[in-house]
């Protein structure tokens, strides 16, 4: 996806709010306020490939190990922009936050990194950005960013070496527009406990106070039974003619997918922000989109 397309989409989604605020040209308004032009100083320096992932290597697999990256079309231009943003942050931090907020520039090998720090305050946050010759990498923690840089430098086999990912592919990855992979079996161990409480709540809610004959029994199997044979969720998207088509597979069990989804949020307190952000996005914006999703029926011998 082109960075320009992402910017155009965001501006289209926010068009009503921007018009109500009297901002005819938000990019120019932001440039006048900060000295940073979103178009020429950022978007024009970005490439067309980006990703977001969390892994055991980048911090144990929780949401605090999340790392984002994007291909660069102009690494030197992006580095110059980031240095200007750094000066802006330091100026605001000194004037408005009494020095409790500032940026930290540091080196790791030949890579330039920038962290947002809060000197003198025990704030548990240190988001870190790195600029390589080909990509910009952003991690919630400096450790996650460094781990991602190490993964990129090592040039390992990536997802195609992951059996859960390969087994979950519903179509060839060649020509794919995007891919979403959720390692459900890995995440279930963090979400099973809360899922068991939820199922107990459902069971208690369906029981009758007047009779013991209406009994739901055990809704959720034991963990070792539920996780046995559990499948990961893999979705590939691609553009076919005028259609945006998705091919996806996941486990056929709602309880497996529920435990995996809860595990994704339970792996870090920051996971609680996901449903809030999603709810805010769905209720705060409206836009038109058309897409086609293909439902793939399981073949012989498949249970998902």
XYZ file of C-alpha atoms in Angstrom:
304
model
C 0.000 0.000 0.000
C 1.258 3.468 -0.769
C 1.712 5.895 2.113
C -0.083 8.495 0.013
C -3.136 6.253 -0.148
C -3.104 5.837 3.640
C -2.976 9.603 4.126
C -5.796 10.173 1.643
C -7.924 7.538 3.389
C -7.391 9.083 6.839
C -8.210 12.566 5.558
C -11.367 11.221 3.875
C -12.466 9.501 7.090
C -11.942 12.701 9.085
C -13.321 15.090 6.458
C -16.525 15.913 8.357
C -14.711 16.537 11.648
C -12.074 18.670 9.921
C -14.723 20.701 8.106
C -16.606 21.259 11.370
C -13.372 22.522 12.952
C -12.841 24.920 10.060
C -9.673 23.233 8.787
C -9.796 23.471 4.996
C -6.216 22.238 4.585
C -5.183 20.232 7.698
C -1.728 19.462 6.279
C -0.955 23.154 5.817
C -2.425 23.999 9.231
C -0.223 21.387 10.905
C 2.819 22.681 9.006
C 2.165 26.228 10.216
C 1.846 25.044 13.822
C 4.818 22.667 13.939
C 7.022 23.409 10.946
C 6.545 19.785 9.812
C 4.725 19.181 6.534
C 3.035 15.797 6.725
C 3.160 15.411 2.945
C 6.657 16.536 1.969
C 8.467 15.778 5.226
C 6.991 12.354 6.007
C 4.720 10.727 3.409
C 6.997 11.443 0.462
C 9.865 9.672 2.260
C 7.924 6.437 2.856
C 7.740 3.331 0.679
C 4.891 0.917 0.048
C 5.568 -2.006 2.417
C 4.697 -1.921 6.101
C 3.957 -4.332 8.918
C 3.000 -4.680 12.568
C 3.842 -7.684 14.706
C 4.569 -9.025 18.174
C 6.789 -12.027 18.828
C 8.513 -13.844 21.670
C 11.826 -12.424 20.440
C 10.710 -8.805 20.675
C 9.484 -9.063 24.255
C 7.763 -12.314 25.112
C 4.930 -12.095 22.613
C 2.702 -9.668 24.526
C 1.387 -6.392 23.200
C 4.299 -4.572 24.810
C 6.526 -6.449 22.374
C 4.669 -4.855 19.443
C 6.848 -3.484 16.657
C 5.885 -1.567 13.536
C 8.009 -1.005 10.464
C 7.707 0.733 7.109
C 9.835 0.756 4.029
C 11.641 4.005 3.254
C 11.957 5.660 -0.146
C 14.274 8.345 1.249
C 16.094 7.352 4.435
C 18.154 10.555 4.642
C 15.064 12.728 4.244
C 13.214 10.782 6.950
C 16.175 11.043 9.314
C 16.259 14.802 8.815
C 12.522 15.037 9.540
C 12.853 12.966 12.705
C 15.656 15.222 13.939
C 13.369 18.236 13.400
C 10.575 16.463 15.299
C 13.101 15.779 18.050
C 13.875 19.495 18.319
C 10.130 20.224 18.440
C 9.568 17.708 21.245
C 12.493 19.055 23.254
C 11.283 22.625 22.841
C 7.751 21.811 23.964
C 9.050 19.595 26.763
C 11.249 22.368 28.129
C 8.595 25.071 27.831
C 5.434 23.187 28.804
C 6.602 20.136 30.768
C 9.468 21.717 32.720
C 11.958 19.272 31.195
C 10.072 16.152 32.259
C 9.581 15.175 28.615
C 12.352 15.034 26.041
C 13.831 12.926 23.267
C 16.971 10.851 23.492
C 19.144 10.238 20.420
C 21.473 7.242 20.588
C 23.351 4.811 18.387
C 23.308 1.046 18.083
C 26.013 0.023 15.657
C 25.420 2.064 12.512
C 21.739 2.661 13.282
C 20.381 5.925 14.660
C 17.670 5.562 17.312
C 15.380 8.025 19.057
C 13.510 7.395 22.317
C 10.828 9.443 24.046
C 11.847 9.651 27.720
C 10.497 11.228 30.895
C 13.487 12.206 33.086
C 12.761 12.498 36.781
C 9.411 10.704 36.552
C 8.858 6.923 36.954
C 6.701 6.662 33.826
C 6.743 3.085 32.482
C 7.159 4.055 28.842
C 10.094 4.547 26.494
C 8.872 4.216 22.892
C 11.785 4.007 20.493
C 12.176 4.647 16.773
C 15.061 3.538 14.564
C 16.031 4.549 11.034
C 18.003 2.108 8.919
C 19.054 2.534 5.319
C 15.840 0.873 4.163
C 13.223 1.042 6.931
C 11.887 2.997 9.870
C 11.193 0.747 12.872
C 9.098 1.725 15.900
C 8.800 -0.265 19.121
C 6.845 0.337 22.302
C 10.060 -0.417 24.193
C 13.716 0.088 23.181
C 14.288 -3.638 23.702
C 11.562 -4.490 21.184
C 13.040 -2.095 18.626
C 16.548 -3.528 19.036
C 15.206 -7.083 18.738
C 13.397 -6.170 15.521
C 16.577 -4.640 14.107
C 18.397 -7.863 14.934
C 15.735 -9.914 13.169
C 15.983 -7.739 10.057
C 19.781 -7.937 10.012
C 19.787 -11.714 10.461
C 17.637 -12.218 7.359
C 15.962 -15.372 8.700
C 13.317 -17.444 6.907
C 10.366 -15.557 8.431
C 6.750 -16.720 8.477
C 7.192 -19.273 5.709
C 9.199 -21.356 8.189
C 6.282 -21.354 10.660
C 4.218 -24.537 10.230
C 1.111 -22.998 11.791
C 1.222 -20.161 9.266
C 1.855 -22.392 6.253
C -0.857 -24.879 7.271
C -3.337 -22.028 7.611
C -2.807 -20.564 4.154
C -5.981 -20.659 2.081
C -4.254 -19.355 -1.054
C -0.812 -18.732 -2.519
C 1.043 -15.795 -0.938
C 2.378 -14.636 -4.318
C 0.710 -11.384 -5.294
C -0.936 -10.943 -1.903
C -1.782 -7.399 -0.867
C -1.560 -8.146 2.840
C -1.418 -10.933 5.393
C -2.724 -11.259 8.954
C -1.447 -14.121 11.118
C -2.669 -14.874 14.636
C -0.905 -17.743 16.395
C -4.025 -18.828 18.264
C -2.545 -21.935 19.973
C 0.321 -19.795 21.336
C -2.091 -17.171 22.693
C -4.590 -19.592 24.231
C -2.440 -20.225 27.300
C -2.854 -16.569 28.316
C -6.563 -16.431 27.542
C -7.846 -19.773 28.783
C -8.305 -18.694 32.416
C -10.524 -15.712 31.604
C -12.395 -17.780 28.998
C -13.183 -20.366 31.684
C -14.616 -17.615 33.910
C -16.737 -16.351 31.016
C -18.075 -19.834 30.309
C -18.890 -20.322 34.001
C -20.812 -17.040 33.917
C -22.788 -18.284 30.900
C -23.492 -21.606 32.592
C -24.671 -19.941 35.793
C -26.811 -17.506 33.834
C -28.678 -20.313 32.085
C -29.333 -22.344 35.236
C -32.772 -22.129 36.829
C -33.221 -21.076 40.434
C -36.425 -23.122 40.583
C -35.186 -26.395 39.123
C -31.928 -28.312 38.872
C -33.017 -30.041 35.677
C -31.903 -27.185 33.435
C -28.141 -27.702 33.484
C -25.675 -26.508 30.867
C -22.844 -28.631 32.173
C -19.265 -27.934 31.169
C -19.203 -25.461 28.274
C -15.430 -25.268 28.100
C -13.243 -28.388 27.785
C -10.089 -28.769 29.857
C -7.146 -26.768 28.526
C -5.168 -29.727 27.205
C -8.226 -30.927 25.303
C -9.067 -27.503 23.871
C -5.544 -26.698 22.692
C -4.978 -30.123 21.121
C -5.097 -29.677 17.366
C -5.999 -25.976 17.612
C -5.394 -24.038 14.395
C -3.923 -20.617 13.838
C -5.819 -17.872 12.004
C -4.396 -16.748 8.653
C -5.960 -14.240 6.263
C -4.587 -13.185 2.888
C -5.957 -10.194 1.022
C -5.398 -9.314 -2.607
C -6.813 -7.101 -5.326
C -8.586 -9.073 -8.045
C -9.877 -6.786 -10.767
C -12.040 -4.204 -9.035
C -12.511 -6.358 -5.939
C -10.616 -6.509 -2.659
C -10.751 -10.231 -1.835
C -9.866 -11.960 1.404
C -9.027 -15.645 1.806
C -8.950 -16.745 5.440
C -8.835 -19.824 7.617
C -9.123 -20.268 11.354
C -10.083 -22.957 13.843
C -13.693 -24.079 13.608
C -14.134 -23.822 17.398
C -15.496 -20.530 18.695
C -14.007 -21.341 22.100
C -10.518 -21.815 20.623
C -10.700 -18.475 18.835
C -12.176 -16.774 21.908
C -9.371 -18.035 24.150
C -6.817 -16.902 21.598
C -8.379 -13.445 21.287
C -8.570 -13.007 25.047
C -4.968 -14.190 25.303
C -3.883 -11.468 22.905
C -5.366 -8.834 25.200
C -4.401 -10.538 28.462
C -0.736 -10.782 27.476
C -0.363 -7.082 28.325
C -2.432 -4.455 30.183
C -2.134 -2.353 27.029
C -4.395 -4.900 25.362
C -7.350 -3.314 27.129
C -6.891 -0.300 24.848
C -7.704 -2.353 21.743
C -11.467 -2.756 22.271
C -11.697 0.862 23.415
C -9.879 2.106 20.327
C -11.985 -0.126 18.090
C -15.220 1.067 19.679
C -14.141 4.684 19.361
C -13.253 4.197 15.706
C -16.553 2.539 14.879
C -18.681 5.119 16.697
C -16.666 8.226 15.921
C -16.237 7.884 12.163
C -18.254 6.737 9.192
C -17.073 6.003 5.699
C -18.035 3.981 2.659
C -16.089 0.884 1.715
C -16.831 -2.081 -0.506
C -15.083 -5.396 -0.315
C -15.679 -8.995 -1.214
C -14.912 -11.860 1.139
C -14.787 -15.431 -0.048
C -15.885 -18.127 2.395
C -13.796 -21.237 1.833
C -15.492 -24.477 2.817
C -13.340 -27.105 4.576
C -12.189 -29.936 2.351
C -12.230 -33.644 3.065
C -10.557 -34.497 6.341
C -10.377 -30.877 7.480
C -12.010 -29.899 10.741
C -11.703 -26.124 10.406
